[in-house]
Short mmCIF file of C-alpha atoms in Angstrom, two decimals:
data_model
loop_
_atom_site.label_atom_id
_atom_site.label_comp_id
_atom_site.label_asym_id
_atom_site.label_seq_id
_atom_site.Cartn_x
_atom_site.Cartn_y
_atom_site.Cartn_z
CA UNK A 11 139.13 95.92 -32.51
CA UNK A 12 139.34 97.21 -36.03
CA UNK A 13 138.23 94.11 -37.92
CA UNK A 14 137.29 94.34 -41.59
CA UNK A 15 135.56 92.21 -44.16
CA UNK A 16 137.91 89.59 -45.48
CA UNK A 17 139.86 89.18 -42.24
CA UNK A 18 140.28 85.55 -41.19
CA UNK A 19 140.38 84.19 -37.68
CA UNK A 20 141.45 81.13 -35.75
CA UNK A 21 140.42 80.08 -32.27
CA UNK A 22 139.90 76.99 -30.16
CA UNK A 23 136.66 75.15 -30.88
CA UNK A 24 134.38 75.76 -27.89
CA UNK A 25 133.21 72.12 -28.03
CA UNK A 26 135.96 70.33 -26.09
CA UNK A 27 134.99 66.92 -27.49
CA UNK A 28 135.80 68.24 -30.99
CA UNK A 29 138.75 70.41 -30.05
CA UNK A 30 140.82 67.60 -28.53
CA UNK A 31 140.95 65.30 -31.57
CA UNK A 32 141.44 68.24 -33.96
CA UNK A 33 144.30 69.47 -31.78
CA UNK A 34 145.86 65.99 -31.73
CA UNK A 35 145.78 65.63 -35.52
CA UNK A 36 147.00 69.21 -35.99
CA UNK A 37 150.04 68.55 -33.83
CA UNK A 38 150.88 65.56 -36.01
CA UNK A 39 150.35 67.26 -39.35
CA UNK A 40 151.37 70.90 -38.89
CA UNK A 41 154.97 71.87 -39.69
CA UNK A 42 155.36 73.97 -36.54
CA UNK A 43 153.79 71.21 -34.43
CA UNK A 44 151.28 73.67 -32.97
CA UNK A 45 147.78 72.55 -32.16
CA UNK A 46 146.55 75.51 -30.16
CA UNK A 47 143.79 76.46 -32.61
CA UNK A 48 141.05 74.11 -33.75
CA UNK A 49 138.55 76.35 -35.56
CA UNK A 50 138.66 79.02 -38.26
CA UNK A 51 136.36 81.42 -40.07
CA UNK A 52 136.00 84.59 -42.12
CA UNK A 53 134.89 88.02 -40.99
CA UNK A 54 132.34 89.45 -43.40
CA UNK A 55 132.15 92.78 -41.59
CA UNK A 56 133.49 94.28 -38.35
CA UNK A 57 131.58 91.86 -36.11
CA UNK A 58 129.98 89.13 -38.24
CA UNK A 59 131.70 85.83 -38.90
CA UNK A 60 131.00 83.29 -41.61
CA UNK A 61 132.07 79.87 -40.39
CA UNK A 62 131.39 76.18 -40.47
CA UNK A 63 129.98 75.05 -37.13
CA UNK A 64 127.12 72.50 -36.99
CA UNK A 65 126.06 74.30 -40.12
CA UNK A 66 127.77 76.99 -42.13
CA UNK A 67 126.40 80.19 -40.66
CA UNK A 68 127.00 83.72 -39.47
CA UNK A 69 127.41 84.87 -35.90
CA UNK A 70 128.76 87.78 -33.86
CA UNK A 71 132.44 87.22 -33.06
CA UNK A 72 132.19 89.09 -29.74
CA UNK A 73 129.20 87.08 -28.54
CA UNK A 74 130.54 83.75 -29.76
CA UNK A 75 134.15 84.06 -28.61
CA UNK A 76 134.13 86.51 -25.68
CA UNK A 77 136.78 85.37 -23.21
CA UNK A 78 138.43 83.09 -25.79
CA UNK A 79 141.83 83.47 -27.40
CA UNK A 80 141.37 84.57 -31.02
CA UNK A 81 143.97 85.17 -33.71
CA UNK A 82 142.83 87.48 -36.53
CA UNK A 83 144.81 88.02 -39.71
CA UNK A 84 144.37 90.33 -42.66
CA UNK A 85 145.44 89.72 -46.24
CA UNK A 86 147.62 92.64 -47.31
CA UNK A 87 146.10 92.52 -50.83
CA UNK A 88 142.42 92.24 -49.75
CA UNK A 89 140.13 94.71 -51.53
CA UNK A 90 136.36 95.00 -51.65
CA UNK A 91 136.39 93.45 -55.13
CA UNK A 92 138.57 90.54 -53.97
CA UNK A 93 136.31 89.98 -50.96
CA UNK A 94 133.24 89.94 -53.23
CA UNK A 95 134.85 87.34 -55.56
CA UNK A 96 135.82 85.05 -52.68
CA UNK A 97 132.58 85.42 -50.77
CA UNK A 98 130.51 84.71 -53.89
CA UNK A 99 132.09 81.23 -53.93
CA UNK A 100 131.56 80.40 -50.22
CA UNK A 101 128.16 82.09 -49.71
CA UNK A 102 126.21 79.14 -51.22
CA UNK A 103 127.56 76.97 -48.37
CA UNK A 104 125.45 78.90 -45.85
CA UNK A 105 122.99 76.57 -44.15
CA UNK A 106 124.73 73.36 -45.23
CA UNK A 107 125.62 70.82 -42.54
CA UNK A 108 129.18 70.27 -41.36
CA UNK A 109 130.92 67.33 -43.12
CA UNK A 110 131.74 65.28 -40.00
CA UNK A 111 133.04 62.22 -41.93
CA UNK A 112 135.68 64.50 -43.40
CA UNK A 113 137.22 64.89 -39.92
CA UNK A 114 137.93 61.15 -39.86
CA UNK A 115 139.64 61.48 -43.24
CA UNK A 116 142.12 63.93 -41.73
CA UNK A 117 143.15 61.16 -39.30
CA UNK A 118 142.79 58.02 -41.39
CA UNK A 119 143.59 59.17 -44.91
CA UNK A 120 145.61 62.41 -44.67
CA UNK A 121 146.75 62.18 -48.29
CA UNK A 122 143.25 61.59 -49.71
CA UNK A 123 141.79 64.52 -47.78
CA UNK A 124 143.59 66.81 -50.22
CA UNK A 125 141.91 65.26 -53.24
CA UNK A 126 138.42 63.98 -52.46
CA UNK A 127 135.36 65.19 -50.60
CA UNK A 128 132.76 62.43 -50.24
CA UNK A 129 130.08 64.79 -48.87
CA UNK A 130 130.11 66.59 -52.21
CA UNK A 131 129.12 63.35 -53.92
CA UNK A 132 126.87 61.57 -51.41
CA UNK A 133 125.65 64.53 -49.34
CA UNK A 134 122.68 65.26 -51.61
CA UNK A 135 123.46 68.96 -51.40
CA UNK A 136 122.71 69.09 -47.68
CA UNK A 137 126.31 68.87 -46.46
CA UNK A 138 129.24 71.16 -46.99
CA UNK A 139 132.23 69.50 -48.59
CA UNK A 140 134.74 71.63 -46.66
CA UNK A 141 135.60 71.88 -42.96
CA UNK A 142 136.00 75.30 -41.32
CA UNK A 143 139.63 75.91 -42.31
CA UNK A 144 139.07 74.67 -45.86
CA UNK A 145 136.19 77.15 -46.15
CA UNK A 146 138.68 79.92 -45.33
CA UNK A 147 141.15 78.54 -47.89
CA UNK A 148 138.45 78.30 -50.56
CA UNK A 149 137.48 81.92 -49.87
CA UNK A 150 141.14 83.03 -50.09
CA UNK A 151 141.72 81.11 -53.32
CA UNK A 152 138.80 82.70 -55.14
CA UNK A 153 139.48 86.12 -53.64
CA UNK A 154 142.75 85.86 -55.57
CA UNK A 155 145.08 85.75 -52.60
CA UNK A 156 148.49 84.37 -53.48
CA UNK A 157 149.44 80.86 -52.28
CA UNK A 158 145.97 79.41 -51.69
CA UNK A 159 145.55 77.13 -54.71
CA UNK A 160 145.47 74.03 -52.49
CA UNK A 161 142.76 74.58 -49.88
CA UNK A 162 141.75 70.95 -49.33
CA UNK A 163 143.46 69.48 -46.29
CA UNK A 164 144.08 72.85 -44.61
CA UNK A 165 143.73 72.71 -40.84
CA UNK A 166 143.17 75.63 -38.47
CA UNK A 167 146.78 75.27 -37.27
CA UNK A 168 147.98 75.75 -40.87
CA UNK A 169 145.98 78.98 -41.06
CA UNK A 170 147.39 80.20 -37.72
CA UNK A 171 150.90 79.51 -39.04
CA UNK A 172 150.18 81.53 -42.16
CA UNK A 173 148.74 84.44 -40.20
CA UNK A 174 151.76 84.52 -37.90
CA UNK A 175 154.50 83.84 -40.46
CA UNK A 176 153.51 84.89 -43.99
CA UNK A 177 154.35 88.33 -45.32
CA UNK A 178 151.07 88.22 -47.27
CA UNK A 179 149.08 88.31 -44.02
CA UNK A 180 149.35 90.60 -41.04
CA UNK A 181 148.29 89.92 -37.47
CA UNK A 182 145.42 92.22 -36.56
CA UNK A 183 144.64 90.73 -33.16
CA UNK A 184 146.17 87.97 -31.09
CA UNK A 185 144.65 87.74 -27.64
CA UNK A 186 141.54 87.20 -25.56
CA UNK A 187 138.40 88.86 -26.93
CA UNK A 188 136.62 91.07 -24.41
#
């Protein structure tokens, strides 16, 4: 694969206990009613991802998702300077814990999830205030990509829709990683 820094990806969360509820909520809240993807991240080079798992961290996409269906998209306007601007904003999240209570907000308070992030206030700096797909949206917003002003409340299925349907993104890979 010819992945580049700034590409974004969606896949199914390998933890089935997390994937099922995320898929359920995605099917309720995504315009296309698709819930096939439940996780998202950013490629920071040809093989290294930056994503929110138990903690926000880096890993090798081929080792982590070999044998899994992965959708990778590329912003048509992504440059090295744009990548640097966006990554400068999300890089401080590295090492922070995943904001699990935020997942419940997606189910119980879908309107509020777009406006508040309790982990930012009560997390004492140890927790991220964005889930995996919001991390991608935050990156895109500060990289200057068009149409990403509202990143709160984004779900992986929303990102998959954008990769597949927006003219501002192109599909780089859509299949099972070797």
